[in-house]
GROMACS .gro file of C-alpha atoms in nm:
model
  381
    1MET     CA    1 -12.399  -4.704 -26.075
    2SER     CA    2 -12.063  -4.860 -26.149
    3GLU     CA    3 -11.763  -4.792 -25.945
    4ALA     CA    4 -11.485  -4.557 -26.078
    5ALA     CA    5 -11.178  -4.723 -26.154
    6SER     CA    6 -10.926  -4.655 -25.879
    7ILE     CA    7 -10.626  -4.776 -25.692
    8LYS     CA    8 -10.700  -4.862 -25.351
    9ARG     CA    9 -10.493  -4.666 -25.072
   10ARG     CA   10 -10.206  -4.875 -24.922
   11ARG     CA   11 -10.282  -4.918 -24.546
   12SER     CA   12 -10.020  -4.877 -24.310
   13SER     CA   13  -9.940  -5.190 -24.096
   14ASP     CA   14 -10.105  -5.199 -23.763
   15SER     CA   15  -9.786  -5.347 -23.606
   16ASP     CA   16  -9.680  -5.107 -23.313
   17THR     CA   17  -9.328  -5.143 -23.429
   18SER     CA   18  -9.387  -5.024 -23.800
   19PHE     CA   19  -9.257  -4.720 -23.961
   20GLU     CA   20  -9.581  -4.537 -23.984
   21THR     CA   21  -9.685  -4.627 -23.610
   22LEU     CA   22  -9.354  -4.515 -23.489
   23LYS     CA   23  -9.363  -4.174 -23.674
   24ARG     CA   24  -9.728  -4.089 -23.562
   25ASP     CA   25  -9.628  -4.182 -23.214
   26ALA     CA   26  -9.315  -3.973 -23.202
   27ILE     CA   27  -9.510  -3.691 -23.356
   28LYS     CA   28  -9.767  -3.709 -23.083
   29LEU     CA   29  -9.494  -3.707 -22.830
   30VAL     CA   30  -9.325  -3.396 -22.989
   31GLU     CA   31  -9.650  -3.220 -22.989
   32GLN     CA   32  -9.691  -3.279 -22.626
   33VAL     CA   33  -9.340  -3.175 -22.524
   34SER     CA   34  -9.276  -2.855 -22.759
   35GLY     CA   35  -9.629  -2.707 -22.733
   36GLN     CA   36  -9.629  -2.398 -22.967
   37VAL     CA   37  -9.233  -2.385 -23.011
   38TRP     CA   38  -9.264  -2.642 -23.305
   39THR     CA   39  -9.549  -2.631 -23.527
   40ASP     CA   40  -9.422  -2.756 -23.862
   41TYR     CA   41  -9.440  -3.124 -23.897
   42ASN     CA   42  -9.435  -3.157 -24.296
   43LEU     CA   43  -9.163  -3.360 -24.467
   44HIS     CA   44  -8.939  -3.071 -24.553
   45ASP     CA   45  -8.888  -2.980 -24.162
   46PRO     CA   46  -8.527  -3.117 -24.074
   47GLY     CA   47  -8.669  -3.216 -23.718
   48ILE     CA   48  -8.896  -3.448 -23.918
   49THR     CA   49  -8.624  -3.577 -24.121
   50ILE     CA   50  -8.418  -3.664 -23.817
   51LEU     CA   51  -8.724  -3.841 -23.662
   52GLU     CA   52  -8.763  -4.054 -23.971
   53GLN     CA   53  -8.395  -4.128 -23.962
   54LEU     CA   54  -8.453  -4.246 -23.588
   55ASN     CA   55  -8.737  -4.431 -23.682
   56PHE     CA   56  -8.571  -4.597 -23.974
   57ALA     CA   57  -8.274  -4.710 -23.711
   58ILE     CA   58  -8.520  -4.856 -23.480
   59THR     CA   59  -8.730  -5.067 -23.757
   60ASP     CA   60  -8.376  -5.177 -23.883
   61LEU     CA   61  -8.272  -5.291 -23.519
   62ILE     CA   62  -8.628  -5.453 -23.508
   63TYR     CA   63  -8.591  -5.627 -23.837
   64ARG     CA   64  -8.248  -5.762 -23.722
   65THR     CA   65  -8.367  -5.878 -23.363
   66GLU     CA   66  -8.656  -6.065 -23.530
   67PHE     CA   67  -8.417  -6.326 -23.682
   68PRO     CA   68  -8.409  -6.651 -23.541
   69VAL     CA   69  -8.143  -6.710 -23.267
   70GLU     CA   70  -7.995  -6.975 -23.468
   71ASP     CA   71  -7.906  -6.699 -23.737
   72PHE     CA   72  -7.702  -6.519 -23.498
   73LEU     CA   73  -7.497  -6.840 -23.411
   74THR     CA   74  -7.442  -6.951 -23.761
   75SER     CA   75  -7.106  -6.880 -23.895
   76GLU     CA   76  -6.994  -6.821 -24.281
   77ASN     CA   77  -7.003  -7.161 -24.361
   78GLY     CA   78  -7.367  -7.221 -24.265
   79GLU     CA   79  -7.280  -7.429 -23.946
   80ILE     CA   80  -7.319  -7.362 -23.578
   81ASP     CA   81  -6.994  -7.431 -23.396
   82PHE     CA   82  -7.167  -7.560 -23.069
   83ASP     CA   83  -6.844  -7.625 -22.892
   84HIS     CA   84  -6.733  -7.247 -22.954
   85GLN     CA   85  -7.081  -7.127 -22.826
   86ALA     CA   86  -7.071  -7.325 -22.522
   87LEU     CA   87  -7.395  -7.506 -22.652
   88HIS     CA   88  -7.367  -7.869 -22.495
   89LYS     CA   89  -7.595  -8.127 -22.669
   90PRO     CA   90  -7.864  -8.347 -22.454
   91ASP     CA   91  -7.656  -8.631 -22.399
   92VAL     CA   92  -7.384  -8.410 -22.221
   93VAL     CA   93  -7.617  -8.171 -22.040
   94PHE     CA   94  -7.870  -8.403 -21.871
   95PRO     CA   95  -7.651  -8.709 -21.751
   96CYS     CA   96  -7.460  -8.703 -21.427
   97ARG     CA   97  -7.196  -8.844 -21.250
   98PRO     CA   98  -7.256  -9.205 -21.069
   99THR     CA   99  -7.403  -9.116 -20.709
  100THR     CA  100  -7.584  -9.450 -20.614
  101MET     CA  101  -7.461  -9.806 -20.612
  102LEU     CA  102  -7.701  -9.877 -20.913
  103ASP     CA  103  -7.525  -9.581 -21.101
  104TYR     CA  104  -7.210  -9.756 -21.051
  105ARG     CA  105  -7.319 -10.079 -21.165
  106LYS     CA  106  -7.440  -9.926 -21.496
  107VAL     CA  107  -7.091  -9.769 -21.572
  108PHE     CA  108  -6.933 -10.072 -21.502
  109LEU     CA  109  -7.159 -10.274 -21.737
  110ASP     CA  110  -7.095 -10.003 -21.994
  111GLY     CA  111  -6.733  -9.971 -21.960
  112VAL     CA  112  -6.622 -10.332 -21.940
  113GLY     CA  113  -6.755 -10.573 -22.188
  114ASP     CA  114  -6.601 -10.883 -22.031
  115ILE     CA  115  -6.841 -10.896 -21.748
  116ASP     CA  116  -7.205 -11.036 -21.724
  117ASN     CA  117  -7.311 -10.843 -21.402
  118VAL     CA  118  -7.146 -10.642 -21.108
  119TRP     CA  119  -7.266 -10.572 -20.757
  120LEU     CA  120  -7.174 -10.318 -20.492
  121GLU     CA  121  -7.226 -10.371 -20.143
  122PRO     CA  122  -7.137 -10.126 -19.828
  123VAL     CA  123  -6.879 -10.232 -19.596
  124ASP     CA  124  -6.875 -10.124 -19.246
  125ALA     CA  125  -6.512 -10.071 -19.100
  126GLN     CA  126  -6.389  -9.953 -18.778
  127CYS     CA  127  -6.170  -9.638 -18.825
  128GLN     CA  128  -6.003  -9.451 -18.521
  129GLY     CA  129  -6.263  -9.587 -18.292
  130GLY     CA  130  -6.565  -9.508 -18.509
  131ASP     CA  131  -6.781  -9.627 -18.805
  132TYR     CA  132  -6.620  -9.518 -19.116
  133GLN     CA  133  -6.884  -9.486 -19.408
  134GLY     CA  134  -6.805  -9.508 -19.784
  135LEU     CA  135  -6.648  -9.845 -19.832
  136TYR     CA  136  -6.767 -10.080 -20.105
  137THR     CA  137  -6.707 -10.426 -20.198
  138ILE     CA  138  -6.723 -10.487 -20.579
  139SER     CA  139  -6.840 -10.830 -20.682
  140VAL     CA  140  -6.797 -10.916 -21.042
  141LYS     CA  141  -6.953 -11.193 -21.265
  142LEU     CA  142  -6.702 -11.233 -21.539
  143GLU     CA  143  -6.790 -11.379 -21.887
  144HIS     CA  144  -6.776 -11.742 -21.873
  145GLY     CA  145  -6.461 -11.893 -22.036
  146ILE     CA  146  -6.244 -11.563 -21.990
  147ASP     CA  147  -5.866 -11.653 -21.930
  148LYS     CA  148  -5.632 -11.537 -21.673
  149LYS     CA  149  -5.521 -11.221 -21.879
  150GLY     CA  150  -5.855 -11.100 -21.965
  151ARG     CA  151  -5.980 -11.166 -21.605
  152ALA     CA  152  -5.683 -10.925 -21.494
  153ALA     CA  153  -5.785 -10.651 -21.768
  154ALA     CA  154  -6.139 -10.656 -21.674
  155LEU     CA  155  -6.059 -10.600 -21.289
  156ASN     CA  156  -5.834 -10.322 -21.387
  157LYS     CA  157  -6.076 -10.146 -21.583
  158ILE     CA  158  -6.354 -10.176 -21.326
  159ARG     CA  159  -6.096 -10.017 -21.064
  160GLY     CA  160  -6.001  -9.742 -21.323
  161ILE     CA  161  -6.361  -9.648 -21.395
  162TYR     CA  162  -6.433  -9.633 -21.023
  163ASN     CA  163  -6.109  -9.398 -20.948
  164ARG     CA  164  -6.207  -9.157 -21.235
  165THR     CA  165  -6.600  -9.145 -21.102
  166ARG     CA  166  -6.596  -9.174 -20.741
  167ASN     CA  167  -6.755  -8.931 -20.511
  168LEU     CA  168  -6.565  -8.772 -20.211
  169CYS     CA  169  -6.519  -8.976 -19.901
  170GLU     CA  170  -6.579  -9.326 -20.084
  171ASP     CA  171  -6.347  -9.594 -20.189
  172VAL     CA  172  -6.322  -9.948 -20.277
  173ALA     CA  173  -6.229 -10.201 -19.969
  174GLU     CA  174  -6.210 -10.491 -20.235
  175ILE     CA  175  -6.272 -10.609 -20.591
  176ARG     CA  176  -6.363 -10.980 -20.598
  177VAL     CA  177  -6.459 -11.220 -20.872
  178VAL     CA  178  -6.751 -11.448 -20.783
  179ASP     CA  179  -6.684 -11.822 -20.877
  180ASP     CA  180  -6.889 -11.981 -21.152
  181LEU     CA  181  -7.073 -12.319 -21.064
  182ASP     CA  182  -7.128 -12.474 -21.403
  183TYR     CA  183  -7.497 -12.644 -21.467
  184GLU     CA  184  -7.603 -12.866 -21.760
  185LEU     CA  185  -7.912 -12.791 -21.923
  186CYS     CA  186  -8.132 -13.092 -21.946
  187ALA     CA  187  -8.458 -13.060 -22.140
  188ASN     CA  188  -8.701 -13.216 -22.402
  189ILE     CA  189  -8.867 -12.975 -22.629
  190GLU     CA  190  -9.088 -13.010 -22.895
  191VAL     CA  191  -8.998 -12.791 -23.182
  192SER     CA  192  -9.149 -12.717 -23.524
  193SER     CA  193  -8.982 -12.748 -23.876
  194VAL     CA  194  -8.961 -12.381 -23.952
  195ARG     CA  195  -8.597 -12.353 -23.868
  196ARG     CA  196  -8.303 -12.564 -23.856
  197PRO     CA  197  -8.271 -12.770 -23.495
  198ALA     CA  198  -7.917 -12.661 -23.451
  199ASP     CA  199  -8.041 -12.307 -23.485
  200ILE     CA  200  -8.305 -12.346 -23.249
  201LEU     CA  201  -8.096 -12.541 -22.993
  202ALA     CA  202  -7.835 -12.263 -23.016
  203ASP     CA  203  -8.083 -11.996 -22.930
  204ILE     CA  204  -8.188 -12.197 -22.639
  205TYR     CA  205  -7.830 -12.232 -22.463
  206PHE     CA  206  -7.760 -11.858 -22.540
  207GLU     CA  207  -8.084 -11.739 -22.376
  208CYS     CA  208  -8.076 -11.976 -22.097
  209SER     CA  209  -7.680 -11.900 -22.016
  210ARG     CA  210  -7.786 -11.531 -22.024
  211ARG     CA  211  -8.077 -11.602 -21.787
  212ILE     CA  212  -7.876 -11.824 -21.551
  213ALA     CA  213  -7.568 -11.584 -21.544
  214GLY     CA  214  -7.799 -11.294 -21.442
  215SER     CA  215  -7.674 -11.093 -21.718
  216VAL     CA  216  -7.825 -10.759 -21.741
  217SER     CA  217  -7.989 -10.650 -22.076
  218ILE     CA  218  -7.877 -10.343 -22.275
  219THR     CA  219  -8.139 -10.162 -22.480
  220ASP     CA  220  -8.073  -9.951 -22.806
  221TYR     CA  221  -8.134  -9.602 -22.773
  222SER     CA  222  -8.319  -9.633 -23.113
  223LYS     CA  223  -8.587  -9.853 -22.944
  224LEU     CA  224  -8.665  -9.593 -22.693
  225VAL     CA  225  -8.673  -9.290 -22.866
  226ASP     CA  226  -9.046  -9.292 -22.940
  227GLN     CA  227  -9.122  -9.456 -22.589
  228VAL     CA  228  -8.955  -9.199 -22.388
  229ASP     CA  229  -9.074  -8.832 -22.337
  230PRO     CA  230  -8.945  -8.600 -22.232
  231LEU     CA  231  -8.576  -8.649 -22.381
  232GLU     CA  232  -8.433  -8.571 -22.049
  233ALA     CA  233  -8.577  -8.895 -21.915
  234LEU     CA  234  -8.364  -9.085 -22.172
  235PHE     CA  235  -8.086  -8.962 -22.008
  236THR     CA  236  -8.141  -8.987 -21.630
  237GLY     CA  237  -7.837  -9.107 -21.422
  238PRO     CA  238  -7.508  -9.155 -21.573
  239PHE     CA  239  -7.435  -9.156 -21.958
  240THR     CA  240  -7.378  -9.515 -22.091
  241SER     CA  241  -7.260  -9.493 -22.469
  242HIS     CA  242  -7.333  -9.876 -22.557
  243GLY     CA  243  -7.718  -9.851 -22.460
  244LEU     CA  244  -7.952  -9.789 -22.202
  245PHE     CA  245  -7.966 -10.012 -21.899
  246LEU     CA  246  -8.317 -10.010 -21.753
  247ASP     CA  247  -8.357 -10.007 -21.353
  248SER     CA  248  -8.608 -10.291 -21.357
  249ASP     CA  249  -8.350 -10.517 -21.518
  250PHE     CA  250  -8.118 -10.489 -21.201
  251SER     CA  251  -8.119 -10.727 -20.910
  252ASP     CA  252  -7.938 -10.832 -20.611
  253ILE     CA  253  -7.681 -11.084 -20.602
  254GLN     CA  254  -7.906 -11.388 -20.649
  255ARG     CA  255  -7.898 -11.660 -20.377
  256GLU     CA  256  -8.176 -11.869 -20.548
  257PHE     CA  257  -8.223 -11.935 -20.900
  258LEU     CA  258  -8.564 -12.046 -20.998
  259VAL     CA  259  -8.568 -12.321 -21.292
  260SER     CA  260  -8.891 -12.191 -21.396
  261THR     CA  261  -8.765 -11.882 -21.527
  262LEU     CA  262  -8.599 -12.072 -21.823
  263PHE     CA  263  -8.928 -12.178 -21.942
  264HIS     CA  264  -9.044 -11.812 -22.041
  265ALA     CA  265  -8.693 -11.756 -22.212
  266ILE     CA  266  -8.730 -12.076 -22.415
  267ASN     CA  267  -9.092 -12.030 -22.509
  268THR     CA  268  -8.986 -11.712 -22.659
  269ILE     CA  269  -8.746 -11.842 -22.901
  270ASP     CA  270  -8.879 -11.892 -23.280
  271GLY     CA  271  -8.961 -12.234 -23.371
  272VAL     CA  272  -9.018 -12.377 -23.019
  273ASP     CA  273  -9.351 -12.521 -22.962
  274HIS     CA  274  -9.360 -12.642 -22.604
  275ILE     CA  275  -9.145 -12.771 -22.308
  276GLN     CA  276  -9.211 -13.144 -22.208
  277GLN     CA  277  -8.934 -13.150 -21.933
  278LEU     CA  278  -8.660 -12.927 -21.803
  279TYR     CA  279  -8.426 -12.922 -21.524
  280LEU     CA  280  -8.054 -12.827 -21.432
  281GLN     CA  281  -7.810 -13.088 -21.331
  282ARG     CA  282  -7.467 -13.076 -21.166
  283ASP     CA  283  -7.267 -13.377 -21.027
  284ASP     CA  284  -7.561 -13.601 -21.104
  285GLU     CA  285  -7.782 -13.388 -20.880
  286ARG     CA  286  -8.112 -13.278 -21.058
  287PHE     CA  287  -8.274 -12.956 -21.011
  288TYR     CA  288  -8.636 -12.918 -21.118
  289GLU     CA  289  -8.750 -12.609 -20.913
  290ALA     CA  290  -8.462 -12.409 -20.767
  291VAL     CA  291  -8.088 -12.403 -20.726
  292ILE     CA  292  -7.972 -12.259 -20.402
  293LEU     CA  293  -7.627 -12.098 -20.358
  294ASP     CA  294  -7.441 -12.161 -20.021
  295GLU     CA  295  -7.173 -11.904 -20.063
  296ALA     CA  296  -7.193 -11.567 -20.118
  297ASP     CA  297  -6.937 -11.530 -20.368
  298GLN     CA  298  -7.065 -11.796 -20.609
  299ALA     CA  299  -7.272 -11.761 -20.930
  300LEU     CA  300  -7.449 -12.003 -21.153
  301CYS     CA  301  -7.305 -12.057 -21.492
  302LEU     CA  302  -7.458 -12.266 -21.783
  303LEU     CA  303  -7.223 -12.539 -21.934
  304ILE     CA  304  -7.220 -12.469 -22.323
  305PRO     CA  305  -7.168 -12.817 -22.499
  306GLN     CA  306  -6.820 -12.867 -22.674
  307ILE     CA  307  -6.901 -13.213 -22.790
  308SER     CA  308  -7.190 -13.400 -22.884
  309SER     CA  309  -7.210 -13.611 -22.576
  310GLU     CA  310  -7.225 -13.297 -22.360
  311ILE     CA  311  -7.572 -13.204 -22.522
  312LYS     CA  312  -7.850 -13.280 -22.286
  313VAL     CA  313  -8.135 -13.103 -22.470
  314VAL     CA  314  -8.349 -13.341 -22.683
  315LEU     CA  315  -8.541 -13.167 -22.974
  316SER     CA  316  -8.815 -13.372 -23.125
  317THR     CA  317  -9.082 -13.322 -23.394
  318ASN     CA  318  -9.429 -13.520 -23.361
  319GLY     CA  319  -9.238 -13.748 -23.121
  320ARG     CA  320  -8.955 -13.813 -23.370
  321GLU     CA  321  -8.594 -13.692 -23.216
  322LEU     CA  322  -8.415 -13.480 -23.443
  323PRO     CA  323  -8.047 -13.503 -23.514
  324VAL     CA  324  -7.832 -13.205 -23.429
  325SER     CA  325  -7.475 -13.132 -23.539
  326ILE     CA  326  -7.256 -13.001 -23.258
  327HIS     CA  327  -7.040 -12.816 -23.519
  328ASP     CA  328  -7.370 -12.636 -23.650
  329VAL     CA  329  -7.479 -12.562 -23.291
  330ARG     CA  330  -7.126 -12.416 -23.169
  331ALA     CA  331  -7.125 -12.215 -23.502
  332ARG     CA  332  -7.453 -12.054 -23.458
  333TYR     CA  333  -7.395 -12.007 -23.070
  334ASP     CA  334  -7.066 -11.809 -23.141
  335GLU     CA  335  -7.246 -11.613 -23.410
  336ILE     CA  336  -7.505 -11.496 -23.163
  337ASN     CA  337  -7.253 -11.451 -22.871
  338PHE     CA  338  -7.041 -11.239 -23.097
  339LYS     CA  339  -7.312 -10.993 -23.202
  340TYR     CA  340  -7.400 -10.957 -22.852
  341ARG     CA  341  -7.056 -10.884 -22.740
  342SER     CA  342  -6.996 -10.665 -23.003
  343SER     CA  343  -7.282 -10.456 -22.929
  344ARG     CA  344  -7.154 -10.406 -22.586
  345SER     CA  345  -6.821 -10.272 -22.735
  346THR     CA  346  -6.954 -10.035 -22.986
  347PRO     CA  347  -7.069  -9.698 -22.868
  348GLN     CA  348  -7.410  -9.591 -23.010
  349LEU     CA  349  -7.468  -9.289 -23.252
  350LEU     CA  350  -7.718  -9.065 -23.114
  351HIS     CA  351  -7.784  -8.823 -23.369
  352PHE     CA  352  -8.141  -8.962 -23.462
  353LEU     CA  353  -8.253  -8.882 -23.070
  354TYR     CA  354  -8.288  -8.506 -23.152
  355ASP     CA  355  -8.231  -8.241 -23.414
  356LEU     CA  356  -7.962  -8.000 -23.346
  357PRO     CA  357  -8.084  -7.631 -23.468
  358GLN     CA  358  -7.970  -7.493 -23.813
  359GLY     CA  359  -7.977  -7.138 -23.932
  360VAL     CA  360  -7.892  -6.900 -24.205
  361SER     CA  361  -7.553  -6.720 -24.196
  362ARG     CA  362  -7.620  -6.354 -24.204
  363GLN     CA  363  -7.333  -6.059 -24.219
  364LEU     CA  364  -7.513  -5.908 -23.935
  365ASP     CA  365  -7.187  -5.714 -23.839
  366GLN     CA  366  -7.178  -5.538 -24.162
  367TYR     CA  367  -7.403  -5.229 -24.232
  368LEU     CA  368  -7.439  -4.971 -24.513
  369SER     CA  369  -7.697  -4.704 -24.473
  370LEU     CA  370  -7.967  -4.669 -24.760
  371ILE     CA  371  -7.781  -4.345 -24.910
  372HIS     CA  372  -7.483  -4.577 -24.968
  373ILE     CA  373  -7.676  -4.866 -25.098
  374SER     CA  374  -7.858  -4.638 -25.352
  375GLU     CA  375  -7.568  -4.428 -25.451
  376PRO     CA  376  -7.473  -4.502 -25.826
  377THR     CA  377  -7.123  -4.626 -25.886
  378ARG     CA  378  -6.912  -4.352 -26.023
  379PRO     CA  379  -6.626  -4.423 -26.262
  380LYS     CA  380  -6.273  -4.406 -26.148
  381ARG     CA  381  -6.077  -4.130 -26.303
   0.00000   0.00000   0.00000
């Protein structure tokens, strides 16, 4: 037998907060409390009418409170004023003030673009008959070739940064500049023909100069966003606006430099096949294995050729020496060095590291009851 055509009864929501559930539970509660006093639970009863009004108000509040938090913070223009709401971004919340010597080195390198490296060493000083802890000596390795005016400006920046960020009971005893000792790079290197010899040679001088000077590498945040999790690990320690300094790239003041470290730097350059011979030279003295510094305030520096006769690196292909123009080498080297220095002085944008919440603007402070919404508009007399 075929079933008769009918409209299925709409089932009420099983939610504990639905209008039907609230009304049913409220009537049960009234039955328990009123006993035989209240027996009419039909719609025409004024008590049921008041009960429905209360249920309607509760469901309306529930509806409003189920909006995402972002909606409550969104203004009429559809945007969230994070500063006004005292909601701070991750790069503001997670970082801290510098507290260790490594932290200070990071903020100095981030704030002063004219230095290759910087070190802090604690100083024990006698103060009123006892040991006074908290004094530091700051040793600075300036960019090679910086003039006297730039030198003074860099030292003033370092002192200013330290004064703004130093902790209680700490101070600087001395800021000193380590002396550069120029060394010449001498090598015979076999290269391929995929690149211009002048470009390869300029890359060799740039990479070796940074390695010899002990320059600390700076990494773009964009290269680490997929490698670091959670996000707070990316902002551990003081915030550095020009990039991230990895703890593994920092070392103490080098008293000994191994020439073998230059082999890896050169072999990673595009166009280099293999190194036949490599050594450093200073005052006709050759260093094939290591360079040992006698004084604590000395640092190595690579001499960048200014004229053709100063080029001691021979590039060859299949045993044939390749001619190199000093003007092309200098032009390429200055271009690479300029890009590197520019990256040290340009703050990075961090919007790609995280997504700020967005909401929908809702007029939650304005409310009209159902009777006013459904009331027809009467013409004015």
